[in-house]
XYZ file of C-alpha atoms in Angstrom:
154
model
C 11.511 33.388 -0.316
C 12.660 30.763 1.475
C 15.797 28.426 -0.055
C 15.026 24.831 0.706
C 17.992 22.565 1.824
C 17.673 19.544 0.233
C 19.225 15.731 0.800
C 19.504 13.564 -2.169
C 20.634 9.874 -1.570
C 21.950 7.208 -3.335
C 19.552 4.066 -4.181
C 21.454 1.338 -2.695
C 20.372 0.342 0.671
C 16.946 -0.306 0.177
C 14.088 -2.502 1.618
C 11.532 -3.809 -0.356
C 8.838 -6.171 1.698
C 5.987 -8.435 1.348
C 4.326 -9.560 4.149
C 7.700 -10.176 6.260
C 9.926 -10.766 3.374
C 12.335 -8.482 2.375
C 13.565 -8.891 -1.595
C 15.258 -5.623 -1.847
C 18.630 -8.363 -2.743
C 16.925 -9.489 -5.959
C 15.284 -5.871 -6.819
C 18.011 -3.273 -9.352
C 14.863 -0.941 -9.186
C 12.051 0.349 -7.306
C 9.525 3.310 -8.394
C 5.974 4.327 -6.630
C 4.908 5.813 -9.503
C 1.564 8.087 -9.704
C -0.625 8.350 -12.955
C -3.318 10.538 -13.942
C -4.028 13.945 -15.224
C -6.492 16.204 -16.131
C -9.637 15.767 -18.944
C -10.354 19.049 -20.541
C -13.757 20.087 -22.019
C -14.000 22.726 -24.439
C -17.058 24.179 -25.718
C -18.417 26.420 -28.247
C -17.791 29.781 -26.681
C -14.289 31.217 -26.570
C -14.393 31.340 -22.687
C -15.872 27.753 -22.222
C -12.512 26.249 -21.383
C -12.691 23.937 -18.415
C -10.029 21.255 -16.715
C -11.063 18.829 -14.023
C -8.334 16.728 -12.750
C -8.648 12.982 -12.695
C -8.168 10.986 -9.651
C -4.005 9.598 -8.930
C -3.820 5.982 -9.142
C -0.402 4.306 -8.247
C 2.146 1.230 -8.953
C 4.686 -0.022 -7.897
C 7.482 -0.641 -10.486
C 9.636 -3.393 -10.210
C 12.910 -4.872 -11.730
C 14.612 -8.114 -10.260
C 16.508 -10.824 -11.375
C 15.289 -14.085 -11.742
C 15.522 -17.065 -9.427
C 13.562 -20.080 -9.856
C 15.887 -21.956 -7.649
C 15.002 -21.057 -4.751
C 11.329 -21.709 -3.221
C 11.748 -18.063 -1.207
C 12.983 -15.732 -4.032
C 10.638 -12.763 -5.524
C 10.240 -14.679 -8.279
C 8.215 -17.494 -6.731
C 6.974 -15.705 -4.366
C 4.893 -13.235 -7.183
C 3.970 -16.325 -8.811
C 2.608 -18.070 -5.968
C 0.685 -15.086 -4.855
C -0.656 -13.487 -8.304
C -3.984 -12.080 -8.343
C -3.674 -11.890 -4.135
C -3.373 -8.062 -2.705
C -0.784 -8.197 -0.338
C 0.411 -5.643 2.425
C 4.569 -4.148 1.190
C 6.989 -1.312 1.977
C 9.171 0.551 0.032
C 11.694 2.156 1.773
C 14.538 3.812 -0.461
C 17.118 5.137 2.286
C 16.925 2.103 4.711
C 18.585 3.783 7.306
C 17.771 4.019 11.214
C 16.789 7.758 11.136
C 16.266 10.857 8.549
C 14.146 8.509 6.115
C 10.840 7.690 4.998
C 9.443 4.861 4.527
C 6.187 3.884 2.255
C 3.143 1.491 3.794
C 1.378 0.046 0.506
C -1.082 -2.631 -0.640
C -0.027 -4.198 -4.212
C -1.924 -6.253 -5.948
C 0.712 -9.483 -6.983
C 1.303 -10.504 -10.496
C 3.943 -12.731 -11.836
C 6.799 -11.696 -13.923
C 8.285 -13.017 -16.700
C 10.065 -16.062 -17.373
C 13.726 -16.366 -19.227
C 15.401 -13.602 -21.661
C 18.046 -13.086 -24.107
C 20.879 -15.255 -24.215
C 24.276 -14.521 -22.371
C 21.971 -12.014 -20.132
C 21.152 -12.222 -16.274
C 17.660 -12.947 -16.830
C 15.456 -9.610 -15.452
C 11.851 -9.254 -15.106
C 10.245 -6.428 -14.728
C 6.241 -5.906 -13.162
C 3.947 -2.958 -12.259
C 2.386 -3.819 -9.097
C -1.363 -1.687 -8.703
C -1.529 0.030 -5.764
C -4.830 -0.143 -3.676
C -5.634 4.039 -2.529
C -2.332 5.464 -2.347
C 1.248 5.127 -0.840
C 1.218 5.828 2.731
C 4.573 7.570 4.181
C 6.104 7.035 7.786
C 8.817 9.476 8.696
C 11.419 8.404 10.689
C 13.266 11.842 12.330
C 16.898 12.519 11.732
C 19.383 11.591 15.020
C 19.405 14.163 17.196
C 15.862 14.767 17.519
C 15.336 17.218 14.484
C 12.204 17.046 12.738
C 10.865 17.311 8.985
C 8.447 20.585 8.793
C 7.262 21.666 5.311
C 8.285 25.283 5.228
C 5.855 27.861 5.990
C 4.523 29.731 2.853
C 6.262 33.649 2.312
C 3.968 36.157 3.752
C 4.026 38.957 1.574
């Protein structure tokens, strides 16, 4: 078996775009998150168990602070474009090499207005995804690649 190496990271650095605006400044957290699952059917015979799996849909997950001040901040700029589908990115790690970054098309809604008192005021929106997250790989310095690792041949 085959011991995969693995490179966790630190979600600090981030770039989070739409169109050519990056808002990653005003964004404390950013999730792609897939939904879905299987249906079972079960019928009247012990052996009539069946499982189909449903079809992934996908979000993106947002939490930012608000700024109405500003005609360019996130928070204008999901009001102004609600109910548009725009092209983003997601990129976690933004750094120049050993990173991936994800291609997606959101469909904009607003988020909400005020909050509690003596409180940065947060919003927080989940962005539908049209189809699904598309990842760009940008190869480590040095010229190394990313390979999934070849099953075990037994």
């Amino acid at each position: 078996m085959t011991i995969i190496e693995v490179t966790p990271f630190i979600m600090r650095n981030a770039i989070v775009s739409f169109a050519a605006n990056d808002f990653a400044k005003a964004v404390s957290s950013a999730t792609l998150t897939p939904s879905g699952g299987t249906t079972p059917f079960k019928g009247l015979k012990p052996d009539a168990v069946f499982t189909f799996p449903q079809s992934v849909t996908w979000t993106l997950d947002l939490e930012f602070a608000q700024d109405w001040s500003a005609d360019t901040s996130l928070s204008r700029y999901l009001f102004e474009h609600q109910g548009e589908t725009i092209a983003a990115t997601l990129n976690p790690d933004d750094k120049t090499s050993g990173t991936t970054s994800w291609a997606i098309t959101v469909a904009i809604a607003p988020g909400a207005v005020g909050g509690p008192v003596d409180s940065v005021a947060t919003s927080t929106v989940s962005l539908g995804i049209v189809g699904a997250p598309v990842p760009t790989t940008v190869p480590p310095a040095g010229g190394g690649t990313f390979a999934a690792p070849e099953p075990d041949e037994a």
